[in-house]
């Protein structure tokens, strides 16, 4: 989720009345297994590498000549179909029913339907067949159905938002702070660390550098993650992970962002600590104690290391000082 989305976000709730004798099921957001959206990743990759018939009514044919929706199989005995051409809702419903019957006989489990925005009218037909909304993006809706009678093992929609707070201290022991024009601290005269939300596909260390640059105009170099906090029911009932990051300033000139930042400055660290807002806030007391300990060399945070796994690349954050001291 982008910073802009997090700070100014519109929300539309779609309400659909379930038909008689049908029950709409929605995933539990609290469950987010380790394999996450690998099913989506494998499906989307396979979709790019495998052509799907351009005519939605000319899909695969099962035994007996029954026309089925074109699909890509995932690694978890499921299938995914991406509808790309307009079709009559009743024809789509019939095609979906025959496809579900065949997939059931084939022992398939999860069924994913991706509907682009211009074909959203087909969602009602899918819901009537027992599908439920899994997630939506600005240009598509993803629906899902579980064929087996036992409880589903489908991955839930993304359950967390990732935020950062940037601790930037210069050679004069001055900390970079801002006052915000919007949000909960607007108009309160509170000086705080630059904060923001990590964008989709962005690493924590890159997001913290970007946020500082956007809000203050100051160039920085990422040093370490010092700590993180987890809360629940924060943003549209989602959970929230907030990472306290230490950055090294590469420039000192401040150019505050006009749209979101009221003021920005380099403030003496001791003056920042004396703010009632900091002294009366338990989380901030811990944060500032950690930052002070790091500055004095009494604390070690987590440094990112680019690593690879069998099917993906990423960053591992760990205490490199203590690990290297053992070797």
Coordinates of C-alpha atoms in Angstrom, one line a residue:
X1 CA 0.0 0.0 0.0
X2 CA 1.4 3.3 -0.9
X3 CA 1.9 6.2 1.5
X4 CA -0.6 8.3 -0.4
X5 CA -3.1 5.5 -0.1
X6 CA -2.6 5.2 3.6
X7 CA -2.9 8.9 4.4
X8 CA -5.8 9.6 2.1
X9 CA -7.8 6.6 1.4
X10 CA -11.4 6.2 0.0
X11 CA -13.3 3.1 0.9
X12 CA -16.3 1.4 -0.7
X13 CA -18.1 -1.5 0.8
X14 CA -20.0 -3.8 -1.5
X15 CA -23.0 -5.4 0.0
X16 CA -24.6 -8.3 -1.8
X17 CA -27.6 -10.1 -0.5
X18 CA -27.0 -13.9 -0.5
X19 CA -29.6 -16.0 -2.4
X20 CA -31.8 -18.4 -0.7
X21 CA -30.1 -21.5 0.7
X22 CA -26.7 -20.0 0.0
X23 CA -24.2 -18.8 2.5
X24 CA -21.5 -16.2 1.7
X25 CA -18.2 -17.1 3.2
X26 CA -15.5 -14.6 3.8
X27 CA -11.9 -15.3 4.8
X28 CA -10.5 -14.6 8.3
X29 CA -8.0 -11.8 8.0
X30 CA -6.1 -12.9 11.1
X31 CA -4.7 -16.0 9.3
X32 CA -1.8 -15.3 6.9
X33 CA 0.3 -18.5 6.3
X34 CA 3.9 -18.4 5.6
X35 CA 3.4 -19.5 2.0
X36 CA 1.2 -16.3 1.7
X37 CA 0.3 -15.6 -1.8
X38 CA 2.6 -18.1 -3.5
X39 CA -0.4 -19.6 -5.1
X40 CA -1.2 -16.3 -6.7
X41 CA 2.4 -15.8 -7.7
X42 CA 2.6 -19.2 -9.4
X43 CA -0.8 -18.7 -11.0
X44 CA 0.1 -15.2 -12.4
X45 CA 3.4 -16.5 -13.6
X46 CA 1.8 -19.4 -15.3
X47 CA -0.9 -17.2 -16.8
X48 CA 1.8 -15.0 -18.4
X49 CA 3.5 -18.1 -19.9
X50 CA 0.4 -19.9 -21.0
X51 CA -2.0 -18.6 -23.5
X52 CA -5.7 -18.6 -22.5
X53 CA -8.3 -18.9 -25.3
X54 CA -9.4 -15.5 -26.5
X55 CA -13.0 -16.6 -26.7
X56 CA -14.3 -17.2 -23.2
X57 CA -16.9 -19.6 -24.5
X58 CA -14.2 -21.7 -26.2
X59 CA -12.3 -23.0 -23.2
X60 CA -11.2 -26.5 -22.4
X61 CA -13.5 -29.5 -23.2
X62 CA -14.0 -32.2 -20.6
X63 CA -15.1 -35.8 -21.4
X64 CA -18.4 -35.6 -23.4
X65 CA -17.5 -32.3 -25.1
X66 CA -18.6 -30.1 -22.1
X67 CA -17.1 -26.6 -22.5
X68 CA -15.2 -25.4 -19.4
X69 CA -13.7 -22.1 -18.4
X70 CA -10.0 -21.9 -19.3
X71 CA -7.8 -22.3 -16.3
X72 CA -4.2 -22.4 -15.0
X73 CA -3.5 -25.0 -12.3
X74 CA -1.7 -23.9 -9.2
X75 CA 0.7 -25.8 -6.9
X76 CA -2.0 -26.5 -4.3
X77 CA -4.4 -28.6 -6.4
X78 CA -6.4 -25.5 -7.3
X79 CA -7.2 -23.7 -10.5
X80 CA -7.4 -20.0 -11.5
X81 CA -9.3 -18.5 -14.4
X82 CA -9.0 -14.9 -15.6
X83 CA -12.1 -13.6 -17.4
X84 CA -11.0 -11.1 -20.1
X85 CA -14.0 -10.9 -22.5
X86 CA -17.6 -9.8 -22.0
X87 CA -20.2 -12.5 -21.8
X88 CA -23.8 -12.9 -20.8
X89 CA -24.2 -13.5 -17.1
X90 CA -26.5 -16.5 -17.6
X91 CA -24.1 -18.1 -20.1
X92 CA -21.2 -17.5 -17.6
X93 CA -23.3 -19.1 -14.8
X94 CA -23.9 -22.2 -16.9
X95 CA -20.3 -22.4 -17.9
X96 CA -19.2 -22.0 -14.3
X97 CA -21.6 -24.7 -13.1
X98 CA -20.2 -27.2 -15.6
X99 CA -16.7 -26.3 -14.8
X100 CA -17.2 -26.7 -11.1
X101 CA -18.7 -30.2 -11.7
X102 CA -15.7 -31.2 -13.7
X103 CA -13.2 -29.7 -11.3
X104 CA -14.9 -31.6 -8.4
X105 CA -14.5 -34.9 -10.2
X106 CA -10.9 -34.0 -10.9
X107 CA -10.3 -33.5 -7.2
X108 CA -9.5 -29.8 -7.4
X109 CA -9.7 -27.7 -4.3
X110 CA -9.5 -23.9 -4.5
X111 CA -11.0 -22.1 -7.5
X112 CA -10.0 -18.5 -8.2
X113 CA -11.8 -16.2 -10.5
X114 CA -10.2 -12.9 -11.5
X115 CA -12.6 -10.3 -12.9
X116 CA -11.4 -7.1 -14.4
X117 CA -13.2 -3.9 -13.5
X118 CA -15.2 -3.8 -16.7
X119 CA -16.6 -7.3 -16.1
X120 CA -17.6 -6.8 -12.5
X121 CA -21.2 -7.5 -13.4
X122 CA -20.3 -11.2 -13.6
X123 CA -19.5 -11.2 -9.9
X124 CA -23.2 -11.7 -8.9
X125 CA -23.3 -15.0 -10.9
X126 CA -20.2 -16.3 -9.2
X127 CA -21.5 -15.4 -5.7
X128 CA -24.7 -17.3 -6.5
X129 CA -22.6 -20.3 -7.1
X130 CA -21.0 -20.0 -3.7
X131 CA -17.9 -17.9 -4.4
X132 CA -16.9 -15.1 -2.0
X133 CA -14.8 -12.0 -2.3
X134 CA -11.2 -12.5 -1.5
X135 CA -9.6 -9.2 -2.3
X136 CA -9.8 -6.3 -4.8
X137 CA -7.4 -3.9 -6.4
X138 CA -8.1 -0.8 -8.4
X139 CA -8.5 -2.8 -11.7
X140 CA -9.8 -6.2 -10.7
X141 CA -11.8 -8.3 -8.2
X142 CA -10.6 -11.7 -7.0
X143 CA -13.3 -14.3 -6.0
X144 CA -12.6 -17.7 -4.5
X145 CA -14.5 -21.0 -3.9
X146 CA -13.5 -24.1 -1.9
X147 CA -14.7 -27.4 -3.4
X148 CA -13.9 -30.0 -0.6
X149 CA -16.4 -30.4 2.2
X150 CA -13.8 -30.0 4.9
X151 CA -12.6 -26.5 6.0
X152 CA -10.6 -24.5 3.5
X153 CA -6.9 -23.9 3.7
X154 CA -6.9 -20.9 1.4
X155 CA -4.5 -18.0 2.2
X156 CA -6.3 -15.0 3.6
X157 CA -6.2 -11.6 2.1
X158 CA -3.2 -9.4 3.2
X159 CA -3.5 -9.0 7.0
X160 CA -0.9 -6.3 7.8
X161 CA 0.1 -2.8 6.8
X162 CA 3.8 -1.9 7.1
X163 CA 4.8 1.5 8.4
X164 CA 8.2 3.1 9.3
X165 CA 9.5 5.8 11.6
X166 CA 12.8 7.4 10.7
X167 CA 15.4 8.3 13.4
X168 CA 17.8 10.6 11.6
X169 CA 20.6 12.1 13.8
X170 CA 23.2 14.5 12.4
X171 CA 26.8 15.2 13.6
X172 CA 25.5 18.0 16.0
X173 CA 23.3 15.5 17.8
X174 CA 20.2 17.0 16.2
X175 CA 17.3 14.8 15.2
X176 CA 15.2 15.4 12.1
X177 CA 11.6 16.1 13.1
X178 CA 8.4 17.2 11.4
X179 CA 5.0 18.6 12.2
X180 CA 2.1 17.2 10.1
X181 CA -0.6 19.1 8.3
X182 CA -2.9 16.1 8.3
X183 CA -3.7 13.1 10.5
X184 CA -4.1 12.7 14.2
X185 CA -1.3 15.2 15.2
X186 CA -2.4 18.0 13.0
X187 CA -2.4 21.4 14.8
X188 CA -1.0 20.1 18.1
X189 CA 2.5 21.5 17.7
X190 CA 4.0 18.1 18.1
X191 CA 7.4 17.4 16.7
X192 CA 7.8 13.8 15.6
X193 CA 10.0 11.5 13.5
X194 CA 9.2 11.4 9.8
X195 CA 6.8 8.4 9.3
X196 CA 5.1 6.7 6.4
X197 CA 4.0 3.4 4.8
X198 CA 6.1 1.1 2.8
X199 CA 4.8 0.7 -0.8
X200 CA 3.9 -2.6 -2.4
X201 CA 7.0 -4.2 -3.7
X202 CA 9.3 -1.9 -1.7
X203 CA 11.7 -3.0 1.0
X204 CA 11.6 -1.5 4.5
X205 CA 15.0 0.1 4.1
X206 CA 14.2 1.6 0.7
X207 CA 10.8 2.9 2.0
X208 CA 12.3 4.7 5.0
X209 CA 14.8 6.5 2.8
X210 CA 12.0 7.5 0.4
X211 CA 9.7 8.7 3.1
X212 CA 12.4 11.0 4.6
X213 CA 13.2 12.4 1.2
X214 CA 9.6 13.0 0.4
X215 CA 8.7 14.7 3.7
X216 CA 11.9 16.7 4.4
X217 CA 14.0 16.8 1.2
X218 CA 16.9 15.3 3.2
X219 CA 19.0 12.5 1.5
X220 CA 19.8 9.6 3.8
X221 CA 21.5 6.3 4.0
X222 CA 19.8 3.4 5.8
X223 CA 21.6 2.1 8.8
X224 CA 19.5 -0.4 10.7
X225 CA 16.0 -1.4 11.9
X226 CA 16.2 -0.7 15.7
X227 CA 12.8 -2.2 16.8
X228 CA 9.3 -2.8 15.6
X229 CA 5.8 -2.7 17.1
X230 CA 2.7 -4.7 16.1
X231 CA -0.9 -3.6 16.7
X232 CA -4.3 -4.9 15.6
X233 CA -7.5 -3.4 14.3
X234 CA -5.6 -0.3 13.1
X235 CA -6.4 0.4 9.4
X236 CA -9.8 -0.9 8.2
X237 CA -9.6 -3.6 10.9
X238 CA -6.2 -4.8 9.6
X239 CA -3.1 -5.3 11.8
X240 CA -0.1 -2.9 11.6
X241 CA 3.7 -3.4 11.8
X242 CA 5.7 -0.3 12.5
X243 CA 9.5 -0.4 12.1
X244 CA 11.7 2.1 13.8
X245 CA 14.6 2.7 11.4
X246 CA 17.9 4.5 11.9
X247 CA 19.2 6.5 9.0
X248 CA 22.4 8.5 8.4
X249 CA 21.9 12.0 6.8
X250 CA 23.7 12.6 3.6
X251 CA 22.5 16.2 3.3
X252 CA 21.3 18.8 5.8
X253 CA 19.2 21.2 3.9
X254 CA 15.5 20.8 4.6
X255 CA 12.8 21.2 1.9
X256 CA 9.5 20.3 3.6
X257 CA 6.8 18.6 1.6
X258 CA 4.0 21.3 1.1
X259 CA 1.0 18.9 0.9
X260 CA 1.6 17.0 4.1
X261 CA 4.2 18.7 6.3
X262 CA 3.6 21.9 8.2
X263 CA 7.2 22.3 9.3
X264 CA 10.5 20.4 9.5
X265 CA 13.7 21.1 11.4
X266 CA 16.8 19.7 13.0
X267 CA 16.1 19.7 16.7
X268 CA 18.6 19.0 19.5
X269 CA 18.0 15.5 20.7
X270 CA 17.7 16.5 24.4
X271 CA 15.0 19.1 23.4
X272 CA 13.1 16.4 21.6
X273 CA 13.2 14.2 24.6
X274 CA 11.7 16.9 26.8
X275 CA 8.4 17.2 24.9
X276 CA 5.5 16.2 27.0
X277 CA 4.2 14.2 24.1
X278 CA 7.3 12.0 24.2
X279 CA 7.5 11.8 28.0
X280 CA 3.9 10.8 28.4
X281 CA 3.8 8.2 25.6
X282 CA 5.0 4.7 26.7
X283 CA 5.9 3.6 23.1
X284 CA 7.9 6.8 22.5
X285 CA 9.8 6.4 25.8
X286 CA 10.9 3.0 24.7
X287 CA 11.7 4.2 21.2
X288 CA 13.8 7.1 22.4
X289 CA 15.7 4.9 24.9
X290 CA 16.5 2.5 22.1
X291 CA 17.7 5.3 19.9
X292 CA 19.9 6.8 22.6
X293 CA 21.4 3.4 23.4
X294 CA 22.2 2.9 19.7
X295 CA 23.8 6.3 19.5
X296 CA 26.0 5.5 22.5
X297 CA 27.0 2.2 21.1
X298 CA 25.1 0.1 23.7
X299 CA 22.6 -1.4 21.3
X300 CA 22.7 -3.2 18.0
X301 CA 19.8 -3.3 15.5
X302 CA 19.1 -5.3 12.4
X303 CA 21.0 -4.7 9.2
X304 CA 19.5 -5.9 5.8
X305 CA 21.2 -8.5 3.8
X306 CA 20.1 -9.4 0.3
X307 CA 19.4 -13.1 0.2
X308 CA 17.8 -15.6 -2.1
X309 CA 15.5 -18.6 -1.7
X310 CA 14.6 -21.3 -4.2
X311 CA 11.8 -19.2 -5.7
X312 CA 12.4 -15.6 -4.6
X313 CA 14.8 -12.9 -3.5
X314 CA 14.5 -10.7 -0.5
X315 CA 16.2 -9.0 2.5
X316 CA 17.1 -10.7 5.8
X317 CA 17.4 -8.3 8.7
X318 CA 19.6 -9.5 11.5
X319 CA 22.2 -8.4 14.2
X320 CA 25.4 -8.7 12.1
X321 CA 27.7 -7.5 15.0
X322 CA 26.9 -10.3 17.3
X323 CA 26.7 -12.9 14.6
X324 CA 30.2 -12.0 13.2
X325 CA 31.6 -12.0 16.7
X326 CA 31.0 -15.7 17.0
X327 CA 32.9 -16.6 13.9

